[in-house]
Structures are given as structure tokens and as C-alpha cells.
Short mmCIF file of C-alpha atoms and ligand atoms in Angstrom, two decimals:
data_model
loop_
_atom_site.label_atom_id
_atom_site.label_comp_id
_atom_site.label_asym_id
_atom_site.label_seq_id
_atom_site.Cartn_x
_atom_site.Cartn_y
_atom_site.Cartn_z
CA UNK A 19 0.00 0.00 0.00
CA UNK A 20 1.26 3.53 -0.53
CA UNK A 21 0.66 6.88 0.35
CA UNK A 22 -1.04 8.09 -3.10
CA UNK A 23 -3.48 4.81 -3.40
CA UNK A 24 -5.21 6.28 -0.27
CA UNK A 25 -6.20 9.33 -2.26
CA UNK A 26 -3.78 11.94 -1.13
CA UNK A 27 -2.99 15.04 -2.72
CA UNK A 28 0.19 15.71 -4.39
CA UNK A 29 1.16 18.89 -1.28
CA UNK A 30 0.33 15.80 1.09
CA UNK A 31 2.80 13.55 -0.45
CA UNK A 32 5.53 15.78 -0.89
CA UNK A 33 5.14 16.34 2.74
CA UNK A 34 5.10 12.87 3.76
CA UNK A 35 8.06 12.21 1.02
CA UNK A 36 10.01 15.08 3.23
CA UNK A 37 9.69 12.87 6.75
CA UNK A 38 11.01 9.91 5.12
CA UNK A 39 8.05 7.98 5.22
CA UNK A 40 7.66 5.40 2.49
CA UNK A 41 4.25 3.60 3.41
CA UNK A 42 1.46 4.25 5.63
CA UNK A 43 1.07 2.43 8.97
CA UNK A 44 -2.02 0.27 9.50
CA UNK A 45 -4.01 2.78 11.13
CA UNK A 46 -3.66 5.07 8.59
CA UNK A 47 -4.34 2.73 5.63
CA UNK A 48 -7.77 2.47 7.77
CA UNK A 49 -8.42 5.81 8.68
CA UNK A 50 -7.43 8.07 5.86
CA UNK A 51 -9.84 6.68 3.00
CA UNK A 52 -12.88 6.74 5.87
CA UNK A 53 -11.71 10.51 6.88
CA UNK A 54 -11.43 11.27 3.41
CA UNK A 55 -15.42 9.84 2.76
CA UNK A 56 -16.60 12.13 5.30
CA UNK A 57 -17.29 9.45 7.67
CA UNK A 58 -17.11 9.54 11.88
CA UNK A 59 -14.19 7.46 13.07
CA UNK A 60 -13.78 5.46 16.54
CA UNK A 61 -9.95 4.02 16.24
CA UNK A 62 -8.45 2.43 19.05
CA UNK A 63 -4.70 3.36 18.10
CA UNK A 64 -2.16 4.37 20.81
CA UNK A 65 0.77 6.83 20.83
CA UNK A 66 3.19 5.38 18.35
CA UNK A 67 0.72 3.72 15.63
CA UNK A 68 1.18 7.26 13.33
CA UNK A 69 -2.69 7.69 14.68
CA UNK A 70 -1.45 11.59 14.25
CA UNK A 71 -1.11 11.42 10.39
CA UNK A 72 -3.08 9.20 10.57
CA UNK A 73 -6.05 12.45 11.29
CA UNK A 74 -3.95 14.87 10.25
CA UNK A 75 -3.34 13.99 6.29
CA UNK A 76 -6.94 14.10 5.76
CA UNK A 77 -7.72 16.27 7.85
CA UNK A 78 -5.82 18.89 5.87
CA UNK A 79 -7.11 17.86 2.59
CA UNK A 80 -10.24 17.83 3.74
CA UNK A 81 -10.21 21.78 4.56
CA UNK A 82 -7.96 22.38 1.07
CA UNK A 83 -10.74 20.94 -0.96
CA UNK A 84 -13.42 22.75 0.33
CA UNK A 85 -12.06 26.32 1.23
CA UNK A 86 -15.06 28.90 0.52
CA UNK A 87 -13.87 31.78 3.59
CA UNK A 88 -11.97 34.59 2.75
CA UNK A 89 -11.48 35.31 6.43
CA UNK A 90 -10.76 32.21 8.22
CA UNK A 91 -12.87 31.05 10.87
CA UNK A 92 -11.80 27.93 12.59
CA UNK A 93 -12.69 24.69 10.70
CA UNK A 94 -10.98 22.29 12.61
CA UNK A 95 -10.23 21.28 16.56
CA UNK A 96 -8.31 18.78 17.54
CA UNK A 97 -8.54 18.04 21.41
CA UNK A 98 -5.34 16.87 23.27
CA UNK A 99 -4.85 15.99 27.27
CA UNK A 100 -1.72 17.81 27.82
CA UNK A 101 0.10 20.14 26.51
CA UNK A 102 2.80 18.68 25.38
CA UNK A 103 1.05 16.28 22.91
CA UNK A 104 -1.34 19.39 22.03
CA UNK A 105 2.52 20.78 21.37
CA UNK A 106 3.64 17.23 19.08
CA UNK A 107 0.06 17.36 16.86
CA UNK A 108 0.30 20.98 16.23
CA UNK A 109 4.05 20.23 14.95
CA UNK A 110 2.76 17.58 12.63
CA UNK A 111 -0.02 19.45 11.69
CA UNK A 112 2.43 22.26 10.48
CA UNK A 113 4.55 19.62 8.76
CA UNK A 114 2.32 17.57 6.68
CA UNK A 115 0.25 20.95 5.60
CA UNK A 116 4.03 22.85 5.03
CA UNK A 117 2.71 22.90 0.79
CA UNK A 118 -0.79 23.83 1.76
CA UNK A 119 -2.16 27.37 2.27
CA UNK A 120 -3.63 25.85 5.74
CA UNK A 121 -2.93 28.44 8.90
CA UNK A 122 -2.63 26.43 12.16
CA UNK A 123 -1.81 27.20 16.03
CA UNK A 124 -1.80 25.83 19.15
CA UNK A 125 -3.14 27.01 22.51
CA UNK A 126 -2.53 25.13 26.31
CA UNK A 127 -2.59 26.55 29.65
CA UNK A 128 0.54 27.47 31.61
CA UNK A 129 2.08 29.90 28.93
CA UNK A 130 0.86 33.89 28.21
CA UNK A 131 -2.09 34.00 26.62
CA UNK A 132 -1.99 36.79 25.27
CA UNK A 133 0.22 35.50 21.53
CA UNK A 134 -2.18 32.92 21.59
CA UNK A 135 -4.69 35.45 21.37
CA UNK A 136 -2.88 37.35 18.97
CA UNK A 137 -2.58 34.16 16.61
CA UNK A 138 -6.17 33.70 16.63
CA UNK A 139 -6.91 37.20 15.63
CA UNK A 140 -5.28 37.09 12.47
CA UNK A 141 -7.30 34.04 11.46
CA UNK A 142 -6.80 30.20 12.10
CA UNK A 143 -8.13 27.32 10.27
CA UNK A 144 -6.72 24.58 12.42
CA UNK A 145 -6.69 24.79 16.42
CA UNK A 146 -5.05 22.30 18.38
CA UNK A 147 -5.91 23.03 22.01
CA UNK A 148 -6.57 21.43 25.54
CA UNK A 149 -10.31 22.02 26.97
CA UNK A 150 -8.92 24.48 29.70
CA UNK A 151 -7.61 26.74 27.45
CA UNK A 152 -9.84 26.49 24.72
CA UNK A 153 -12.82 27.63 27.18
CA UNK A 154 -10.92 30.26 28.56
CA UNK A 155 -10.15 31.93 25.27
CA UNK A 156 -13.46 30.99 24.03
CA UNK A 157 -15.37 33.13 27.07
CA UNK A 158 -13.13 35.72 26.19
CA UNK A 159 -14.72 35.89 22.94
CA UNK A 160 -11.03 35.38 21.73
CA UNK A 161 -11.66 32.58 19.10
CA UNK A 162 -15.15 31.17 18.23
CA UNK A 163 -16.27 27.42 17.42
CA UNK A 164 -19.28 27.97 15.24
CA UNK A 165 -17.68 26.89 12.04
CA UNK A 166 -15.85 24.25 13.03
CA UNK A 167 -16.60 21.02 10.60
CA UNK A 168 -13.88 18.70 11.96
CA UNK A 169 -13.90 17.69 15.48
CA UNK A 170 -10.59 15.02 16.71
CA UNK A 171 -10.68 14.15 20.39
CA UNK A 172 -6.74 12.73 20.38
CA UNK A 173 -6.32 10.24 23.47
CA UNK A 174 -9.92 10.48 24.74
CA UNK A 175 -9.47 7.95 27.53
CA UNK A 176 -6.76 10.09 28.82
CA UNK A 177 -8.96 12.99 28.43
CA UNK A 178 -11.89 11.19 30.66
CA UNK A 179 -9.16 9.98 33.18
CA UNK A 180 -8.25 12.93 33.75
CA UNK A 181 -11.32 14.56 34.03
CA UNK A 182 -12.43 16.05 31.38
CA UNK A 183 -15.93 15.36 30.67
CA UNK A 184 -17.29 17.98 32.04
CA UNK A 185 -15.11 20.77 29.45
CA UNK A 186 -15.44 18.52 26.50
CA UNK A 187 -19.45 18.76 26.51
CA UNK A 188 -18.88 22.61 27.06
CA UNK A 189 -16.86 22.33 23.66
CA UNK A 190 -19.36 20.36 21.90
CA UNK A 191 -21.97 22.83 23.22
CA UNK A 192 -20.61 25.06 21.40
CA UNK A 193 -20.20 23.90 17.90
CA UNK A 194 -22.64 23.01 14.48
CA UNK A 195 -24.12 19.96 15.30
CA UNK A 196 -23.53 19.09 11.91
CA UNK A 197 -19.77 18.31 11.47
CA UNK A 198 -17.10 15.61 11.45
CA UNK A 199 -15.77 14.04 14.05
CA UNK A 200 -13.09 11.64 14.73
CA UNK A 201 -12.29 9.76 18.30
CA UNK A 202 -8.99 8.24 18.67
CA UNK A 203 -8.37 6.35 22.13
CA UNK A 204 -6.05 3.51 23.15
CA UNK A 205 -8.55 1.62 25.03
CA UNK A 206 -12.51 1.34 24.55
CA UNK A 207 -13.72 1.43 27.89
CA UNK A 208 -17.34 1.79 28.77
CA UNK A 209 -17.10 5.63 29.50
CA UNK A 210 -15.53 5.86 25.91
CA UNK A 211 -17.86 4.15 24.37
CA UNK A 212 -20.64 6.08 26.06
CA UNK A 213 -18.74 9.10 24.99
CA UNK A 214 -18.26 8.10 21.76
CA UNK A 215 -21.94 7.20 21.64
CA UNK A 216 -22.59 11.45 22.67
CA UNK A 217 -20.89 12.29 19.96
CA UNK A 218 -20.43 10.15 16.61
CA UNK A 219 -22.82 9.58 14.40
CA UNK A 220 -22.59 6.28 12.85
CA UNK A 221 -19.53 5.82 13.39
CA UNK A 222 -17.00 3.12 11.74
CA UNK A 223 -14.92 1.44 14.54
CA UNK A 224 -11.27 1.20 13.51
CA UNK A 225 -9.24 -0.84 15.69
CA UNK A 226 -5.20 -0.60 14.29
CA UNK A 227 -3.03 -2.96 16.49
CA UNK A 228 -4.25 -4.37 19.76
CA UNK A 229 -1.88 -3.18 22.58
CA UNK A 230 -1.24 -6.75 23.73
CA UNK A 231 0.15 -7.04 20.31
CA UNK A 232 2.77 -3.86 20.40
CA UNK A 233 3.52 -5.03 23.72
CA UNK A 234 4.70 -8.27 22.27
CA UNK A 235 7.43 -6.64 19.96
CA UNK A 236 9.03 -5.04 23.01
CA UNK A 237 11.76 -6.83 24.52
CA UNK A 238 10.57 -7.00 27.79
CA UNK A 239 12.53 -7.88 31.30
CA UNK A 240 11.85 -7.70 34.90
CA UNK A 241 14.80 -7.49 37.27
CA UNK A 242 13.51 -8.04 41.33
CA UNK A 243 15.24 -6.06 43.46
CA UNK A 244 14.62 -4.24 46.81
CA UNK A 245 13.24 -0.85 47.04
CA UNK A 246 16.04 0.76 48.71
CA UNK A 247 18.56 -0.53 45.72
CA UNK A 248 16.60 0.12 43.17
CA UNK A 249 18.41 4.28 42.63
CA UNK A 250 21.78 1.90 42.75
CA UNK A 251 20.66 -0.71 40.25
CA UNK A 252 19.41 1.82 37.39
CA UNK A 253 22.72 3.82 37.77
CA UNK A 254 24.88 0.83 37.05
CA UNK A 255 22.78 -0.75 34.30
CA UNK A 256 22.91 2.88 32.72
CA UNK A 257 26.89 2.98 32.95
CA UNK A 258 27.43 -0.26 32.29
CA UNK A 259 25.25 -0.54 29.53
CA UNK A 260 26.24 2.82 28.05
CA UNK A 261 22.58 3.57 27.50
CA UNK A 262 22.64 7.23 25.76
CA UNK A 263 18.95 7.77 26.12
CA UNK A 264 16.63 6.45 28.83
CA UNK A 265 13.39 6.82 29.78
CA UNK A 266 12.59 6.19 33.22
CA UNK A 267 9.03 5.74 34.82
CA UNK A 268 7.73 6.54 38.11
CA UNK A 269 4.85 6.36 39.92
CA UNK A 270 4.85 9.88 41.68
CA UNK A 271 5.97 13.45 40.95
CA UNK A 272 8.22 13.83 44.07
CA UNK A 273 9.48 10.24 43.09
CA UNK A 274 10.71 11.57 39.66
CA UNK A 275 12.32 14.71 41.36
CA UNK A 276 14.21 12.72 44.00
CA UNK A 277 15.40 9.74 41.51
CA UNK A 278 16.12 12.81 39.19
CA UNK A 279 18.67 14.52 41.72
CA UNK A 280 20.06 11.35 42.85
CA UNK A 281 21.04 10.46 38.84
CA UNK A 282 22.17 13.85 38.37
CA UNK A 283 24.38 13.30 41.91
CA UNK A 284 26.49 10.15 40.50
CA UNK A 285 27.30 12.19 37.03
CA UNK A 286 24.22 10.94 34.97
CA UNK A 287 22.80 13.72 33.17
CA UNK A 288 19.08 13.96 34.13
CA UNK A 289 15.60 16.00 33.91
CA UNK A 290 12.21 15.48 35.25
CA UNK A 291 9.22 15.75 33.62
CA UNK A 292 5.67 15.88 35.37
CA UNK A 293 2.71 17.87 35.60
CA UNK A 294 4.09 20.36 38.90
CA UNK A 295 6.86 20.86 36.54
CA UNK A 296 6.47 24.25 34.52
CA UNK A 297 5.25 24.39 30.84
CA UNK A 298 9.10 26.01 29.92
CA UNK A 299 10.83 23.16 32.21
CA UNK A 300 8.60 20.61 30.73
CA UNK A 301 9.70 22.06 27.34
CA UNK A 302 13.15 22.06 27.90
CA UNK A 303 13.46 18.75 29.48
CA UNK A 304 12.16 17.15 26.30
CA UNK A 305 14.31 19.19 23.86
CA UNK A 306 17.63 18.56 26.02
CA UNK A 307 17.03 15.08 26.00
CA UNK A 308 15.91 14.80 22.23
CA UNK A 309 18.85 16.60 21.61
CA UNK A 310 21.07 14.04 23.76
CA UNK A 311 22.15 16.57 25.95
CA UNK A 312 19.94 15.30 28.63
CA UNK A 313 20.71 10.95 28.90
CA UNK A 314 17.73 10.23 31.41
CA UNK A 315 14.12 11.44 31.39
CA UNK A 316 12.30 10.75 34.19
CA UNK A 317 8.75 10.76 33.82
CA UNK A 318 5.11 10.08 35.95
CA UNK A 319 2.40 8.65 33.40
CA UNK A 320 0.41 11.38 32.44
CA UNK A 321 3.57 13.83 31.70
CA UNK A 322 4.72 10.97 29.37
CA UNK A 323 1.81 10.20 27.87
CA UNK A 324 1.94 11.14 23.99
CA UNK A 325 5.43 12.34 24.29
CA UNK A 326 6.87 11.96 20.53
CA UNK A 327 10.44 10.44 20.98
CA UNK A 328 11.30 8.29 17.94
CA UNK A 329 13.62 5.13 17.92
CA UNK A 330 13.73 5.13 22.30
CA UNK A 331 15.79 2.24 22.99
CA UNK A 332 15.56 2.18 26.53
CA UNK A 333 12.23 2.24 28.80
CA UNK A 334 12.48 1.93 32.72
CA UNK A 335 9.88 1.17 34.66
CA UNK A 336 11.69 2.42 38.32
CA UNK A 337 8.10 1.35 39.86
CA UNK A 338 5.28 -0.66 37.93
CA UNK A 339 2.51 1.49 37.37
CA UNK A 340 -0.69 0.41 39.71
CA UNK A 341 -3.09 0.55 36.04
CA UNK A 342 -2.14 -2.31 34.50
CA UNK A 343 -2.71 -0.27 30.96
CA UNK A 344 -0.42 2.46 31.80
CA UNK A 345 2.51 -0.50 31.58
CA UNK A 346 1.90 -1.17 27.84
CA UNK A 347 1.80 2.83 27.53
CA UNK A 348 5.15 3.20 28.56
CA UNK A 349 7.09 0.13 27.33
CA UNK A 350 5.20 1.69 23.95
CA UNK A 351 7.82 4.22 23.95
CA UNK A 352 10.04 1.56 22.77
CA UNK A 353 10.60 -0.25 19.75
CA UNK A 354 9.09 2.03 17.48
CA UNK A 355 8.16 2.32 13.64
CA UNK A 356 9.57 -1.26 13.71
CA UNK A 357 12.73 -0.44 16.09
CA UNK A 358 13.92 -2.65 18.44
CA UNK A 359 13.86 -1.97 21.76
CA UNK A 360 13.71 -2.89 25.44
CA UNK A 361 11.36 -2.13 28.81
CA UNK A 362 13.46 -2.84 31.58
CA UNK A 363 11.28 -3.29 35.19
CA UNK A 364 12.72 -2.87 38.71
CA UNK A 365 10.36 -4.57 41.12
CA UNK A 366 9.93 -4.90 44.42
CA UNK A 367 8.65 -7.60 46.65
CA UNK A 368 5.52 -5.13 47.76
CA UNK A 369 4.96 -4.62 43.60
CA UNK A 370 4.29 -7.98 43.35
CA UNK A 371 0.36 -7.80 42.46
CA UNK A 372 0.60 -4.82 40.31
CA UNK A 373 3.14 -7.31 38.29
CA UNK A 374 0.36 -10.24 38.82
CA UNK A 375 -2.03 -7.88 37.45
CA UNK A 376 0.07 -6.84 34.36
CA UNK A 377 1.16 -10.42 32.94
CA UNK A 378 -2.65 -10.95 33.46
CA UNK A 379 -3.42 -8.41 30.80
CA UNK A 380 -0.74 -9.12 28.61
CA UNK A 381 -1.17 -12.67 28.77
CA UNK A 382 1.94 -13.68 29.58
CA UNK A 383 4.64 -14.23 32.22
CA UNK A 384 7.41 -11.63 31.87
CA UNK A 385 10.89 -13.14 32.17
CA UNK A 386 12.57 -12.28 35.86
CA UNK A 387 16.01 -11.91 36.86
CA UNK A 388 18.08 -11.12 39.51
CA UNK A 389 21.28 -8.78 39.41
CA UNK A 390 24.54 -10.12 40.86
CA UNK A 391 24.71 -8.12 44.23
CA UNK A 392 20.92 -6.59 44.32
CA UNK A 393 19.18 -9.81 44.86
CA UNK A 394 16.33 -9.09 46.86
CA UNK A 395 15.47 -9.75 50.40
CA UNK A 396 12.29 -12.44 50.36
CA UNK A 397 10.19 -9.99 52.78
CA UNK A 398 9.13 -6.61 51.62
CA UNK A 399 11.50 -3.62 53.16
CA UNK A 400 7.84 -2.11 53.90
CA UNK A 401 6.60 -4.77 55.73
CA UNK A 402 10.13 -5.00 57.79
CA UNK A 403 9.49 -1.62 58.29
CA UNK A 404 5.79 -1.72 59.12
CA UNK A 405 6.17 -4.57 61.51
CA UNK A 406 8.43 -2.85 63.68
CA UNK A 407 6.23 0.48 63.28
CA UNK A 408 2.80 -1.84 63.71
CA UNK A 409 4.19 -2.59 66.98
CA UNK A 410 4.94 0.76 67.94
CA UNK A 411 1.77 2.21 67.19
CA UNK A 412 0.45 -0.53 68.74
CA UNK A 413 2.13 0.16 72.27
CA UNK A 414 1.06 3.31 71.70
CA UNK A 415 -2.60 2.91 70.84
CA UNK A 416 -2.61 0.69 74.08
CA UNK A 417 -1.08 3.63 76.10
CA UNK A 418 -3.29 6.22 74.82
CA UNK A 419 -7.03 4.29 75.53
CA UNK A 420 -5.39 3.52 78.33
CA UNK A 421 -4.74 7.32 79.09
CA UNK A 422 -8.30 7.62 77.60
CA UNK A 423 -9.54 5.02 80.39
CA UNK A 424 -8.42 6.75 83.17
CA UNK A 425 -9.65 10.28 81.71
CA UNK A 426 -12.89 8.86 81.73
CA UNK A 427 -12.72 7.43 85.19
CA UNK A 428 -11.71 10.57 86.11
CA UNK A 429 -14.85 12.09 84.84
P1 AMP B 148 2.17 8.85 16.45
O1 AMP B 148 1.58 7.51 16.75
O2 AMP B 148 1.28 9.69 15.62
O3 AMP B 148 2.62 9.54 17.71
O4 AMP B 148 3.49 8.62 15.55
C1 AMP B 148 4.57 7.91 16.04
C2 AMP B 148 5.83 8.13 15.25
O5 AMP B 148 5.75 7.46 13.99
C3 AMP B 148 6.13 9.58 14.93
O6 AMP B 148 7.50 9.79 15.18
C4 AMP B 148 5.83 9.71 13.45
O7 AMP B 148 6.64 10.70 12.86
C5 AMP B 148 6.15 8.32 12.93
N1 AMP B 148 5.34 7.92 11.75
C6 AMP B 148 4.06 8.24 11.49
N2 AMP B 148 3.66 7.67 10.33
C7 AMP B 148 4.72 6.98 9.86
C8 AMP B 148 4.93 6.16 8.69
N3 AMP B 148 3.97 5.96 7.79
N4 AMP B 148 6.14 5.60 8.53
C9 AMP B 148 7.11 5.78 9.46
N5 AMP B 148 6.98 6.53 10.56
C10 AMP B 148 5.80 7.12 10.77
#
């Protein structure tokens, strides 16, 4: 299959020509004819299928074909969780329409608003935006959805987990009924379906690879280890291996910061990225380590989620992720556009049903190993921990209804 057999215009295909893409992924050999009938689209594609061209190609020849304004209201939103994957779309949006006369921008919260603004004025046909934003401008009568004819909600399961709802039927409020609209989402949950159900009309379902499937292409290994050793074991598997780029995954924001200083302590060049993290910092952090200046990202889910970084050969997982789904998000930063790759995961005796859990959905056991001098302890640091506290609090609880006893004798 090619590029022009799926009806693309010769602008398109130069464009495509110019990112060195020679054919089309599965998702968009499925979605691009559909988009290009006019049709509603439900895909189930995560970060990584090429879901983004897979929209955005005929999405902009969509809007090239039928141009009829001479001032240009907005014709099409596309609706991202974060910013920084609002950030990645609008880039590809800019790329694949770089031989159309197409004007595009971006808007997210955290930045001025007032360029954003400024960018609208002068007329816009696509907007990428996250709901927060978008409604903010939008009651400042700074940019108006009345025209829009193509709707994409981009990772609407993130979008509902993080709660969402609420601002995207605001948005839909406020646009022509009649109008085109496209729902891309890694998983179909009930609440996306019911979404999906809100706002498609006849939809046709397009499901590209199923993420058990991508998981499967990802050389995957666990390595058990205490807690307290894991900081220890990821430095020397970093030297050792001479990894140049890393992504490393954990479960909280102070988590990233303090395994981020600790990296950056022993010489390993290191930046955090999560959502208490500034839009600039955020920004920067992904640039230094695209560029290579920067060897480890750390990351918490939803800062990672969507992040565009081609060709990762290294994912981390410093803790397992307690949603089994959010583990085949983040090994799917690996081994992409047919790259090899490898999902390395530290875990911990007290991990041990969130790993249960994810060989459960991927329907398999994930090969375990132990490091020579990390092997882990067979009880849980927590539980030594908590046993000894347990029977401190314990003493104490006895002393204080004790204390309590007497009050009340007192009284
Ligand atoms: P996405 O799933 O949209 O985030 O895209 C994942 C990565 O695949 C991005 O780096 C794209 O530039 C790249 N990509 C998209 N389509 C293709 C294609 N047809 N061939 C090779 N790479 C692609």
C-alpha cells in the first residue's frame, strides 16, 4: 500500500516524502480513505501507531478541498490531554500541511495568553488546544467554534481519566451539530464508548493494532530487586550498559524529582518531567534530552503520555505502574516504527500484584532476573518496616485508651 493509493494530494505527499516515510502504517491505511469519505471514526490506536497522520493527512485535505472563507474562521479542533502532545500534533499538523495554504496554532494553559490570542486574531483554520484553554479563550470571545466542521478528540481515555468530561461537553456545546468528528483512544472502555456514543454519528470502529500485540514486539525484562537498591541498580545498568537515552518511569511526581537529583548526583545527566513541573521546564526537558544533551528522562504517566520520541531504545519502569494499561503505555515508547527496543522493570517484593495484574493483561509471564549483588530480600522492606512500626503504634494505641480510660474514670 502507498501513500497516493489512499487518495492523497500531491502537497500531502511531498510532505510525507520530506519525513522519510515510504508507506502508511495500519491505522492510517484504515483511517485516511474513511476521513477522506466524510465518515465519523472510533480508532483504538495508541501513541506510536502514526494515529497523528493518521487524522492529520486528511484532515488537511479535507479543509484544502473545500475552502469557501476569505477570512478564516476555525474549521478544525483537535482536542489533546496535555500540553505537550497538544505541542507534538500541532508540529505535525504544520509539517504535513508545510505545501498547503492551511494556517494552524496551538493554545494550552501554563504559557501567556496573550500570543495565543494574537494568533487567533489574524485568522486560524486549524486549532489544536486542551479544553482548559480552549474555554478560557473561548469566554473571552477570543476565538469562536461555530464553524468548526472537523472535530478530533486525540487520546480520549486520557482525556476522561483525567477529568475532562465535564469541558469537553462545554466544547461540543458550542459547535454546528452538523460536522465531522473523529475519536482516537487507546482503550474502549465503557465511558468511551458512552462518549463516543454522545458524539459520533454512525460511526466506523477502527481498531489498528491491539496493545497486547505492540507489547509483544518489546523486549521485555523484569529485574527483582529491593526498594532501597533500586536508585543503585538503574545507575549501574545505565553505565554499564552505556545507554545514551533512557526513559525512566515513576509512579509519583516527588518520586521523579528525587530519583532525578540522585542520577544527576552520581554524574548521569538527568531531567524530570511531570505535571508540577512548569510548561518552559517541561519544554526544555524534552528538547535537552531529544537533543542528547539530557541521557535520562524521568517521567510520571500522564507527563509521558503522547510524548513523541522516535527510535527510544531504553524504557524503565523504576516502579510498575498500579493501572495495569499504563505499563503497555510506557514500554510503547520503545521499539518504534519497527525499532527494536527494550522495557526494563525494577520490582519490588511489595509490587508484586501490580506485576500479577500486568502479565494478566498481557497474557503472559514476563521473564525475571536477579542482578549479581541486588538480589532481593524475600520480605518486603515495607513490611520490615511496618512490623516494627505496627508494633509501635500498637504500644502506643494501648497507652493512649489507656490514658483515655483513666480520663474517663476521672470524669
Ligand atoms: P504517532 O503515533 O502519531 O505519535 O506517531 C509515532 C511516530 O511514527 C512519529 O515519530 C511519526 O513521525 C512516525 N510515523 C508516522 N507515520 C509513519 C509512517 N507511515 N512511517 C514511518 N513513521 C511514521
Amino acid at each position: 500500500m502507498t501513500f497516493k493509493s489512499l487518495g492523497l494530494s500531491d502537497a500531502l505527499l511531498k510532505a510525507v516524502r520530506k519525513k522519510g516515510y515510504t508507506e502508511p502504517s495500519i491505522i492510517q491505511e484504515k483511517v485516511i480513505p474513511l476521513i477522506l469519505e466524510g465518515k465519523d471514526v472510533l480508532a483504538s490506536a495508541q501513541t506510536g501507531t502514526g494515529k497523528t497522520a493518521g487524522f492529520t493527512l486528511p484532515m488537511l485535505q479535507i479543509l484544502t478541498e473545500h475552502s469557501r472563507w476569505k477570512r478564516r474562521p476555525l474549521r478544525a479542533l483537535v482536542l489533546t490531554p496535555t500540553r505537550e502532545l497538544a505541542a507534538q500534533v500541532y508540529n505535525n499538523v504544520r509539517e504535513y500541511g508545510e505545501f498547503l495554504d492551511i494556517r494552524s496554532t496551538v493554545i494550552f494553559g501554563g504559557v501567556n495568553q496573550k500570543p495565543q490570542v494574537k494568533t487567533l486574531r489574524n485568522g486560524v483554520d486549524i486549532l489544536v488546544a486542551t479544553p482548559g484553554r480552549l474555554l478560557d479563550l473561548e469566554n473571552q470571545k477570543a476565538l469562536s467554534l461555530a464553524r468548526i466542521e472537523i472535530l478530533v478528540l486525540d487520546e480520549a481515555d486520557r482525556m476522561l481519566d483525567m477529568g475532562f468530561l465535564r469541558d469537553i461537553k462545554k466544547i461540543l456545546a458550542l459547535m454546528p451539530k452538523k460536522r465531522q468528528n473523529l475519536l482516537f483512544s487507546a482503550t474502549f472502555s465503557k465511558e468511551i464508548k458512552k462518549l463516543a456514543g454522545g458524539i459520533l454519528h454512525h460511526p466506523v470502529l477502527v481498531e489498528a493494532t491491539p496493545e497486547y500485540l505492540t507489547a509483544e514486539k518489546v523486549d521485555q525484562k523484569i529485574y527483582r530487586v529491593n526498594k532501597s537498591k533500586k536508585t543503585a541498580l538503574l545507575i549501574k545498568l545505565i553505565s554499564e550498559g552505556n545507554w545514551e537515552q533512557v526513559l525512566v518511569f515513576t509512579r509519583t511526581k516527588h518520586g521523579a524529582n528525587k530519583l532525578c537529583k540522585k542520577l544527576l548526583g552520581s554524574g548521569i545527566t538527568a531531567a524530570a518531567i511531570h505535571g508540577n513541573k512548569s510548561q518552559s521546564a517541561r519544554t526544555k526537558a524534552l528538547a535537552g534530552f531529544k537533543k542528547r544533551e539530557v541521557r535520562v528522562l524521568v517521567a510520571t504517566d500522564i507527563a509521558a503520555r503522547g510524548l513523541d520520541i522516535p527510535l527510544l531504545p531504553h524504557v524503565v519502569n523504576f516502579e510498575l505502574p498500579n493501572i495495569s494499561e499504563d505499563y503497555v503505555h510506557r514500554i510503547g515508547r520503545t521499539g518504534r516504527a519497527g525499532a527494536s527496543g527494550q522495557a526494563i522493570s525494577l520490582v519490588s517484593h511489595e509490587e508484586k500484584d501490580y506485576l500479577k495484574d500486568i502479565e494478566k493483561l498481557l497474557e503472559q509471564k514476563l521473564l525475571s532476573e536477579v542482578v549479581e549483588g541486588f538480589e532481593p530480600s524475600d520480605q518486603s522492606e515495607d513490611q520490615n518496616k511496618n512490623s516494627k512500626k505496627s508494633h509501635f503504634k500498637k504500644s502506643k494505641r494501648k497507652r493512649g485508651n489507656r490514658n483515655y480510660n483513666r480520663r474517663s474514670n476521672r470524669r
